[in-house]
């Protein structure tokens, strides 16, 4: 059986050795070709996600109100307001879950929780909302705030509310 050169988009012409003229391995059978195509699609999708994140400003374009936890209207229990700033969203999701659990199970305490990711405080509207929330808070938690610029802004907001 004779191996004939074939064209595969992105690889160029296949030679009988299975390598394209550019020195990169190219698929020589259907299964390998589909695998390469799937990998290209994943890479293309990943580039689109990264491009979208860069265009929107990553977390600076997000809205902390989406993560706010509040007791139900008409709740007669004492309410404690907690405001926190964390580095990563998994810390935020843990705080949200804890507040929701307290609101469901505690007989004499409810929680209002306002959470911010460190990078969200670069957005002026988010920072103003943060300052207002800190001024009304019973508890403030700041964790892993490594960026000097943001740490100074947080210190300013906390000192202002004291």
Coordinates of C-alpha atoms in Angstrom, one line a residue:
X1 CA 0.0 0.0 0.0
X2 CA 1.4 3.4 -1.0
X3 CA 1.2 6.3 1.4
X4 CA 0.1 9.5 -0.4
X5 CA 0.6 13.0 0.9
X6 CA -2.5 14.6 2.4
X7 CA -3.4 18.1 3.5
X8 CA -4.5 18.7 7.1
X9 CA -5.4 22.3 8.1
X10 CA -2.8 23.7 10.4
X11 CA -0.2 21.0 9.7
X12 CA 0.5 21.4 6.0
X13 CA 1.2 18.6 3.7
X14 CA 1.8 15.2 5.2
X15 CA 4.8 13.3 3.9
X16 CA 4.9 9.5 3.9
X17 CA 7.1 9.8 7.1
X18 CA 4.2 11.3 8.9
X19 CA 5.9 14.7 9.4
X20 CA 5.0 18.0 7.8
X21 CA 7.6 20.2 6.2
X22 CA 7.7 22.4 9.3
X23 CA 9.1 19.6 11.4
X24 CA 6.0 19.1 13.5
X25 CA 4.4 15.7 13.9
X26 CA 1.0 15.6 12.0
X27 CA -1.7 13.0 12.2
X28 CA -1.4 10.1 9.8
X29 CA -4.7 8.4 10.7
X30 CA -8.3 9.6 11.4
X31 CA -8.2 9.0 15.2
X32 CA -5.0 11.1 15.6
X33 CA -6.4 13.8 13.3
X34 CA -9.5 14.1 15.4
X35 CA -7.5 14.2 18.6
X36 CA -5.3 17.0 17.2
X37 CA -8.4 18.9 16.0
X38 CA -10.0 18.6 19.5
X39 CA -6.8 19.9 21.1
X40 CA -6.9 22.9 18.7
X41 CA -10.5 23.6 19.6
X42 CA -9.7 23.5 23.3
X43 CA -6.8 25.8 22.8
X44 CA -9.0 28.2 20.7
X45 CA -11.6 28.2 23.4
X46 CA -9.0 28.9 26.1
X47 CA -7.6 31.8 24.1
X48 CA -11.2 33.2 23.8
X49 CA -11.8 33.0 27.5
X50 CA -8.5 34.6 28.4
X51 CA -9.1 37.4 25.8
X52 CA -12.6 38.0 27.3
X53 CA -11.2 38.1 30.8
X54 CA -8.6 40.6 29.8
X55 CA -11.1 42.8 28.0
X56 CA -13.4 42.9 31.0
X57 CA -10.7 43.5 33.6
X58 CA -10.9 40.1 35.3
X59 CA -12.4 40.6 38.8
X60 CA -12.3 44.4 38.6
X61 CA -15.5 44.2 36.5
X62 CA -17.4 41.8 38.8
X63 CA -20.2 42.8 41.2
X64 CA -19.8 42.0 44.9
X65 CA -23.6 42.4 45.4
X66 CA -24.0 39.0 43.7
X67 CA -22.4 37.3 46.6
X68 CA -24.1 39.2 49.4
X69 CA -25.9 37.1 52.0
X70 CA -28.7 38.7 54.0
X71 CA -31.3 37.4 56.4
X72 CA -34.8 37.1 55.1
X73 CA -37.0 40.2 55.4
X74 CA -38.9 40.3 58.7
X75 CA -36.3 38.3 60.5
X76 CA -36.5 39.2 64.2
X77 CA -33.1 37.8 65.2
X78 CA -30.1 40.0 66.1
X79 CA -28.1 40.5 62.9
X80 CA -24.4 40.6 62.7
X81 CA -22.8 42.2 59.6
X82 CA -19.5 40.8 58.5
X83 CA -17.4 42.3 55.7
X84 CA -14.4 40.5 54.3
X85 CA -11.8 40.8 51.7
X86 CA -10.1 37.6 50.4
X87 CA -7.6 36.7 47.7
X88 CA -9.5 33.9 45.9
X89 CA -13.0 32.9 45.3
X90 CA -12.9 29.6 47.1
X91 CA -12.4 31.5 50.4
X92 CA -15.4 33.6 49.5
X93 CA -17.6 30.5 48.8
X94 CA -16.7 29.1 52.2
X95 CA -17.8 32.3 54.0
X96 CA -21.0 32.4 52.0
X97 CA -21.8 28.8 52.9
X98 CA -21.1 29.4 56.6
X99 CA -23.4 32.5 56.7
X100 CA -26.2 30.7 54.9
X101 CA -25.9 27.8 57.4
X102 CA -26.1 30.2 60.3
X103 CA -29.1 32.0 58.8
X104 CA -30.9 28.7 58.4
X105 CA -30.0 27.0 61.7
X106 CA -29.4 29.6 64.4
X107 CA -32.3 30.5 66.7
X108 CA -31.1 33.9 67.9
X109 CA -28.5 35.2 65.4
X110 CA -28.6 36.0 61.7
X111 CA -25.8 37.2 59.5
X112 CA -25.4 39.7 56.7
X113 CA -22.2 39.0 54.8
X114 CA -20.6 41.2 52.2
X115 CA -17.6 39.7 50.5
X116 CA -15.0 41.2 48.2
X117 CA -12.2 39.7 46.2
X118 CA -8.9 41.7 46.6
X119 CA -8.8 42.6 42.9
X120 CA -12.4 43.9 43.0
X121 CA -11.3 46.8 45.1
X122 CA -9.4 48.3 42.1
X123 CA -12.8 49.3 40.7
X124 CA -13.8 52.7 42.2
X125 CA -17.5 51.8 42.5
X126 CA -16.7 48.6 44.3
X127 CA -14.3 50.4 46.6
X128 CA -16.9 53.0 47.6
X129 CA -19.4 50.2 48.3
X130 CA -16.7 48.4 50.4
X131 CA -16.1 51.6 52.4
X132 CA -19.8 51.9 53.1
X133 CA -20.1 48.2 54.1
X134 CA -17.0 48.4 56.4
X135 CA -18.5 51.5 58.1
X136 CA -21.7 49.5 59.0
X137 CA -19.9 46.2 59.9
X138 CA -19.7 44.5 63.2
X139 CA -16.8 42.4 62.0
X140 CA -14.2 42.9 59.3
X141 CA -11.9 40.1 58.0
X142 CA -9.0 40.7 55.7
X143 CA -7.0 37.8 54.4
X144 CA -4.0 37.5 52.1
X145 CA -4.0 41.1 50.9
X146 CA -0.5 41.1 49.3
X147 CA -0.8 44.0 46.9
X148 CA 0.5 47.1 48.6
X149 CA -1.8 49.5 46.7
X150 CA -4.9 47.5 47.7
X151 CA -3.7 46.9 51.3
X152 CA -3.3 50.7 51.8
X153 CA -6.9 51.3 50.4
X154 CA -8.3 48.6 52.8
X155 CA -6.4 50.2 55.8
X156 CA -7.8 53.6 54.8
X157 CA -11.4 52.2 54.7
X158 CA -11.0 50.4 58.0
X159 CA -9.4 53.4 59.8
X160 CA -12.2 55.7 58.4
X161 CA -14.9 53.5 59.9
X162 CA -13.3 53.1 63.3

